[in-house]
Structures are given as structure tokens and as C-alpha cells.
Coordinates of C-alpha atoms in Angstrom, one line a residue:
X33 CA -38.1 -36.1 -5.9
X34 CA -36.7 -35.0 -9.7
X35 CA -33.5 -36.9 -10.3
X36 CA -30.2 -34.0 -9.8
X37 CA -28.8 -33.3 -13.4
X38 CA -25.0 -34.3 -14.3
X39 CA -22.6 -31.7 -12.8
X40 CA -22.2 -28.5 -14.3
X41 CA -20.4 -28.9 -17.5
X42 CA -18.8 -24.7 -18.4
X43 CA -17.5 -24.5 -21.8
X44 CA -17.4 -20.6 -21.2
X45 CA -16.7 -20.2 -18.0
X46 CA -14.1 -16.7 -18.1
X47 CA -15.3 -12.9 -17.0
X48 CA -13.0 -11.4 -18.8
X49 CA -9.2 -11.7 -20.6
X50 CA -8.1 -11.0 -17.3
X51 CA -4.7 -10.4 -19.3
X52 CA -3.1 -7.5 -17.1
X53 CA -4.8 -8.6 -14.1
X54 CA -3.6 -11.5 -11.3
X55 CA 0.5 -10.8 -11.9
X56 CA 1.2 -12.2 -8.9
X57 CA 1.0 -15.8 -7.3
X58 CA -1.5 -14.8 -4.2
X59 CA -4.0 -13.1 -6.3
X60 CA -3.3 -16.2 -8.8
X61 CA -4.4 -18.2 -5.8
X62 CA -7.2 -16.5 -5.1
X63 CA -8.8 -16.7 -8.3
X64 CA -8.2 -20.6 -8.4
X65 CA -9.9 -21.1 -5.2
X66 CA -13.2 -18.7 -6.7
X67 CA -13.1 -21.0 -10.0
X68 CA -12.9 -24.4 -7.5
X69 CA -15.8 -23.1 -5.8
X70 CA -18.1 -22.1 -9.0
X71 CA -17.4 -25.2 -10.4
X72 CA -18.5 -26.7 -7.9
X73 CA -21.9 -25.0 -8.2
X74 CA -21.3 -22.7 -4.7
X75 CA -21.3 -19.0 -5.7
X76 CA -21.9 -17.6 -2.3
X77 CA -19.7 -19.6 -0.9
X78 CA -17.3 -17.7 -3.7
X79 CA -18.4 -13.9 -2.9
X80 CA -18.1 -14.6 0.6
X81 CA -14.0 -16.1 -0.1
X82 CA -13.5 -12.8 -1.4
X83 CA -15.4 -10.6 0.4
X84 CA -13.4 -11.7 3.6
X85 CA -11.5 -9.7 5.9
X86 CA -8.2 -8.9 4.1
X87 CA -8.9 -10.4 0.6
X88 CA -9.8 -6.9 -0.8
X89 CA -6.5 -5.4 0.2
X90 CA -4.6 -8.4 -1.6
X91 CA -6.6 -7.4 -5.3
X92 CA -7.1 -4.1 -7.1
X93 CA -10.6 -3.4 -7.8
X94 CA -10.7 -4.4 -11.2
X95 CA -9.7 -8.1 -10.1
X96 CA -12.5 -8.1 -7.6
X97 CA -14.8 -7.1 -10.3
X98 CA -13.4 -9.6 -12.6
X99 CA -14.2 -12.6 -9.9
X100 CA -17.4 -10.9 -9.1
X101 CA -18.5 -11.3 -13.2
X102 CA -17.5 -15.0 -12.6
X103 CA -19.6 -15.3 -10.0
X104 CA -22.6 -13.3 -10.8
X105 CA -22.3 -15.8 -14.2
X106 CA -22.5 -18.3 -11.9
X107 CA -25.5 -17.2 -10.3
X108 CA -27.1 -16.9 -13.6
X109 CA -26.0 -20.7 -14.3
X110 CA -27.4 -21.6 -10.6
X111 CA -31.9 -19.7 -11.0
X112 CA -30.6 -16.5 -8.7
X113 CA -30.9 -14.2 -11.4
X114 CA -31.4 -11.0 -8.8
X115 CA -27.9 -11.9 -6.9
X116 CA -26.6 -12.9 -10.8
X117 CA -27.5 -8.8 -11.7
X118 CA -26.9 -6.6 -8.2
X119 CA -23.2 -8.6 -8.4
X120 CA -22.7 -7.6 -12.3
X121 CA -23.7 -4.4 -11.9
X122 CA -21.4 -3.6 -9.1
X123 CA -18.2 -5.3 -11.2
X124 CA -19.2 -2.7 -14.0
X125 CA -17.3 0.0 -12.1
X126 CA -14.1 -1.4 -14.1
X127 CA -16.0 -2.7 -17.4
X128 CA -12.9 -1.7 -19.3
X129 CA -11.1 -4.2 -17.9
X130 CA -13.8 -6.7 -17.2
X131 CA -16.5 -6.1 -20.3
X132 CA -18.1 -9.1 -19.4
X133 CA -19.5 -7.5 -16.3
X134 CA -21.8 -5.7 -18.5
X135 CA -22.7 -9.1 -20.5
X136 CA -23.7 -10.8 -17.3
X137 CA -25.8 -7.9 -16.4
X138 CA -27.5 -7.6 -19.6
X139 CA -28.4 -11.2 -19.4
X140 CA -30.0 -11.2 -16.0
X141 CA -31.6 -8.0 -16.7
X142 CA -33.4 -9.3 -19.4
X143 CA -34.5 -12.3 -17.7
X144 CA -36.1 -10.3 -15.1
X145 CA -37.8 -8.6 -17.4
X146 CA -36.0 -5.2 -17.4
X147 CA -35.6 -5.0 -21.3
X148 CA -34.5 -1.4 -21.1
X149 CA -32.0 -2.0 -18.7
X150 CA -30.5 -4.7 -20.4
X151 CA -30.3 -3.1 -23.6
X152 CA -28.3 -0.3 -21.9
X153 CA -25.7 -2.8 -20.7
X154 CA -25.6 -4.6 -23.9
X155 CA -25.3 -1.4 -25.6
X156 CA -22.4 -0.3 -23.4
X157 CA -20.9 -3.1 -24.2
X158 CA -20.6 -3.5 -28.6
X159 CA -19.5 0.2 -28.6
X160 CA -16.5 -0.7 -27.1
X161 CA -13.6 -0.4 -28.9
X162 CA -11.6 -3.3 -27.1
X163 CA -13.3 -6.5 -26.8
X164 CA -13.0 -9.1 -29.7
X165 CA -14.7 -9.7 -32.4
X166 CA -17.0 -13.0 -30.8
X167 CA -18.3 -10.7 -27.9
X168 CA -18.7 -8.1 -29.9
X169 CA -21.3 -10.3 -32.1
X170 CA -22.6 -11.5 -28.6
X171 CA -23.5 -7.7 -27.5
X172 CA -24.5 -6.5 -30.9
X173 CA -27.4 -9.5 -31.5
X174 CA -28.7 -8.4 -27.9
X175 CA -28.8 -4.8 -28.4
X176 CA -30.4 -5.2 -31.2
X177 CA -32.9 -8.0 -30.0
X178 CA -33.6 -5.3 -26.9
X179 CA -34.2 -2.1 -29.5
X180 CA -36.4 -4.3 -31.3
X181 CA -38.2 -5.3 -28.6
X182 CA -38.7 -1.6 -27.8
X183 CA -39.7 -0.8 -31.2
X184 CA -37.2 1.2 -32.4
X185 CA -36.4 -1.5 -35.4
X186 CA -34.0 1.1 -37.6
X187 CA -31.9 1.7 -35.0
X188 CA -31.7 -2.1 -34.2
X189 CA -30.7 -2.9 -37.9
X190 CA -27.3 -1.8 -37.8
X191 CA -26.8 -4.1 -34.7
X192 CA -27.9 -6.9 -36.2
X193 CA -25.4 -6.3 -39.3
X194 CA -22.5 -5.8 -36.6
X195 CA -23.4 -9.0 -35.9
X196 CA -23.7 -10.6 -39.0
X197 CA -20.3 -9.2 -39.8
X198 CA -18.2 -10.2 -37.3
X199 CA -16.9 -13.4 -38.3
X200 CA -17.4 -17.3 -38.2
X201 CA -19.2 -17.2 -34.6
X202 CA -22.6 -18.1 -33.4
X203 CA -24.0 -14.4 -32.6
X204 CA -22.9 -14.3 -36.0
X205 CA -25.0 -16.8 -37.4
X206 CA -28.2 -15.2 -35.2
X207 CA -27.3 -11.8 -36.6
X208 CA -27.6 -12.8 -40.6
X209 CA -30.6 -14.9 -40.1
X210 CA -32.2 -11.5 -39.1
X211 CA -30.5 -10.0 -42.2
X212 CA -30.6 -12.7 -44.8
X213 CA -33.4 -14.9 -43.6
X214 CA -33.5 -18.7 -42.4
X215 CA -30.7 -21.3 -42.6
X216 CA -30.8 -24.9 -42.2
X217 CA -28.5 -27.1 -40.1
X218 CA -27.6 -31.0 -41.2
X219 CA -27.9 -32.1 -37.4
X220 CA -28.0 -36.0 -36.6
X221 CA -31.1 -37.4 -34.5
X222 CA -30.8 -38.2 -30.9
X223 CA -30.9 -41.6 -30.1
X224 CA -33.7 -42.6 -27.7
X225 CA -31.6 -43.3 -24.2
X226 CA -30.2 -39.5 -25.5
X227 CA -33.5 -37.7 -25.7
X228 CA -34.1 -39.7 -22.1
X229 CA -31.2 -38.7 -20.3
X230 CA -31.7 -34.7 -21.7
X231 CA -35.1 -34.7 -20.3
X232 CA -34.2 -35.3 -16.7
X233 CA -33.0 -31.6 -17.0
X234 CA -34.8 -29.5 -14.7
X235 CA -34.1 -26.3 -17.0
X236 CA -35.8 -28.0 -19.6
X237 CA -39.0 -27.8 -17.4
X238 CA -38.7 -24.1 -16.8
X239 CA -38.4 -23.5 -20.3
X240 CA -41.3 -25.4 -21.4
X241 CA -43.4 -22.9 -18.4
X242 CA -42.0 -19.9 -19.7
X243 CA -43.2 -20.8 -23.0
X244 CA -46.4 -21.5 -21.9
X245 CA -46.2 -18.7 -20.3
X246 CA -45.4 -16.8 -24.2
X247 CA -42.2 -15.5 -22.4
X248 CA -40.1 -17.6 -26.0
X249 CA -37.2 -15.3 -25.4
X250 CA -36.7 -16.1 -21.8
X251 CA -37.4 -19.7 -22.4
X252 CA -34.9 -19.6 -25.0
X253 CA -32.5 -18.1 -22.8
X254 CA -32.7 -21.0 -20.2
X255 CA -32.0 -23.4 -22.7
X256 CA -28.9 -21.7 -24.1
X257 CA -26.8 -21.8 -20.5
X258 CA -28.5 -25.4 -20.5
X259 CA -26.3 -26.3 -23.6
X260 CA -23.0 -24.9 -22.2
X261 CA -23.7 -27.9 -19.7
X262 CA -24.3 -30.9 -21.4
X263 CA -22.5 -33.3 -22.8
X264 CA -22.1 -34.3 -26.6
X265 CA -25.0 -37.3 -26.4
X266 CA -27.2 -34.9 -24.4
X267 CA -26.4 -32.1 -26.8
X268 CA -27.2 -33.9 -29.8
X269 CA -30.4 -34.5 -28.0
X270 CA -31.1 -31.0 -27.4
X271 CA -30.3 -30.3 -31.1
X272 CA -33.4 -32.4 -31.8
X273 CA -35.8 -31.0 -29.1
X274 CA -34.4 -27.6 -30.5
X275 CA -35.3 -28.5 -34.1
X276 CA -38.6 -30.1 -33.5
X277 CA -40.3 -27.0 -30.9
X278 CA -38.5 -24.4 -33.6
X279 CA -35.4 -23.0 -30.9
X280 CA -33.4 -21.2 -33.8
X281 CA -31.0 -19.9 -31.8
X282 CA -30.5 -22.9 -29.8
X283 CA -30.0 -24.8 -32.8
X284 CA -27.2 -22.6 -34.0
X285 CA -25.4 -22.8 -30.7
X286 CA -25.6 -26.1 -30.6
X287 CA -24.9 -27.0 -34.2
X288 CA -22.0 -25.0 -33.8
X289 CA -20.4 -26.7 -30.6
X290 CA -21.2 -30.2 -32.2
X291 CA -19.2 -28.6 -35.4
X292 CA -21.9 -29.5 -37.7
X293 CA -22.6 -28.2 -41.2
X294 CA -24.9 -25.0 -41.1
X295 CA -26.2 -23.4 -44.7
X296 CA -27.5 -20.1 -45.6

């Protein structure tokens, strides 16, 4: 039997600003207990705390879609990519409040394989006029990876500058290597016991299928959530295994959470 991975490390782990939502110590409560429960790797367990009898009438909707983007992320995290994408899709109803909705959706989308789907939820999401400028570079890089992949490359390239454009963040980064070309990353090998402990990681195993598979996209995909969950010995590892079977995106993210030197 394959040894269980360390617990669930989220470095991300918000739906939404959530700023004008949970003003009051019950709903407050609520959302703790749904946090407690992803954490603690139970997403079911989550949607059914707040799909209970009387839970509903205690939130507004948009604060039921903001925990059901938390938990459809979770999911996601979790291999139930369906659940992760019926669940986002139904908190899109308030994406103004809860953009990410549309983010989780994308994602799973994509993974299924539903590249047109994605891109529409992607899409939704860098036209709008409120989110910041990180997620904005997030949404952008994925349209335009999606219109790409559709073949509609001039109307991906303006995406891709978005991107570029946005600011000191790793979409960012992803978005002017399409426009500028490759950059390099001063990264520090993995010691050996490192590189060990990272490859316990069941993920790591999915993503070398997919590849084998020629599904690179997807397979990079796994190992980005991966990286959210490790910690700094087992990212630096990653960094290596990222460098050495040519992962550019999750070298970026990675280099960028270790806070090490990247060059145009």
C-alpha cells in the first residue's frame, strides 16, 4: 500500500474577498466550521454542514456560493474534479461577489477536458472589472492558454499581454514568457532525502500518466495544486524535478514561493 502524503499544506486556500459577506458572528461560525472541515481534507462532509436543514436560511446566497467555491477547490485538491465543477458552477450565480467560482470552474473544466467550457469561465472571469490585479493575471494566462488551444491565437495574444502586464505575480511571469520568450530561474538542488520524500507524492504519479498519456497541460496542472502543498524541502525538490522534465510553469510557481531570483 503507497505510503499517505503529509497533510494538506493550502497556501491559497480563500474563494473569494469575502469582504461584505459574513457580518455577523453565526454566519462567521459557519464559515470556520467549513474551513476546519476542508482542511481537514473532508469536502462532503463540508457541503453537507451547509446544505443542512436551516443553514441556508442563516446565509444569503452569495455566502453559500462563497463556501461552495471553497469547497468545490477542495474537491479539485481531493481527484473529484466532476463534484469540484457541478459545485463551481452552481456558486457562479453570485460571481460578482465570489469571482473565484468561475476560477474553480475553469480549472476543473479544463481538466476534464472541456476546453471550451473552461475558456468561457476563464473569460468571464479577466473581463471583470473588480477582481485584483493577481487574479486577473490568473484568468487572463488561462483564457488565453484555452483560445490558443482552440486556435484562435490573435485573439489569445492580448490575454497573454494582460497577463504579462499585471504586475510582480506568477501568471505574470507565464504571461511574458509567451510574449518575450524563456527566462531562467537560479533555483538550488534538492538534496537527496528531499527528492525522496517528494516522490512518495501520489500526484506525482498521475502526472507522470498523464504525460505519457501527451495530456502535458493536465499533467502540469496536477503538479501545480501539488506545490501549494508541500513544504519548503519538498518544494525545493519539486523545483528540481520541474527543471529537469522541463515544467515551465511549475518552475515559476515554485521559484516564486521559494522567493528565488527569476531573469528575463
Amino acid at each position: 500500500m503507497p505510503k499517505r502524503p503529509p497533510a494538506r499544506i493550502y497556501h491559497q486556500d480563500k474563494a473569494s474577498s469575502a469582504s461584505a459577506l459574513f457580518q455577523t458572528r453565526t454566519k462567521r461560525r459557519i464559515r470556520r466550521e467549513v474551513y476546519r472541515l476542508i482542511r481537514r481534507e473532508r469536502p462532503t462532509q463540508a457541503l453537507k454542514y451547509i446544505s443542512a436543514k436551516g443553514q441556508d436560511r442563516r446565509l444569503k446566497a452569495a455566502e453559500t456560493d462563497f463556501l461552495k467555491s471553497l469547497i468545490a477547490r477542495s474537491y479539485y485538491i481531493e481527484g473529484k474534479i466532476a463534484s469540484s465543477l457541478k459545485l463551481a458552477q452552481e456558486a457562479t450565480r453570485s460571481r460578482t461577489l465570489v469571482p473565484m467560482s468561475d476560477w474553480h470552474a475553469g480549472l476543473a473544466a479544463w481538466r476534464l477536458g472541456k476546453s471550451e467550457l473552461a475558456t468561457e469561465h476563464f473569460a468571464r472571469l479577466a473581463n471583470t472589472t473588480t477582481i485584483s490585479a493577481r487574479l486577473r493575471a490568473r484568468a487572463s494566462y488561462w483564457t488565453a492558454r484555452g483560445l490558443r488551444k482552440a486556435g484562435k491565437i490573435s485573439e489569445a495574444e492580448p490575454y497573454f499581454k494582460t497577463a504579462a502586464e499585471s504586475g510582480p505575480y506568477f501568471y505574470a511571469l507565464l504571461g511574458m514568457q509567451q510574449v518575450i520568450g524563456q527566462m531562467q530561474i537560479d533555483w538550488q538542488k534538492a538534496t537527496r532525502r528531499d527528492a525522496t520524500i517528494f516522490a512518495t507524492h501520489p500526484v506525482l504519479r498521475r502526472a507522470e500518466a498523464l504525460r505519457a498519456a501527451s495530456q502535458n497541460e493536465l499533467a502540469e496542472l496536477e503538479l501545480l495544486y501539488l506545490q501549494e502543498r508541500l513544504s519548503e524541502p519538498e518544494a525545493r525538490a519539486m523545483l528540481a524535478y520541474a527543471e529537469e522534465n522541463a515544467y515551465p510553469a511549475v518552475q515559476l510557481a515554485v521559484a516564486q514561493r521559494l522567493g528565488l531570483q527569476i531573469k528575463e
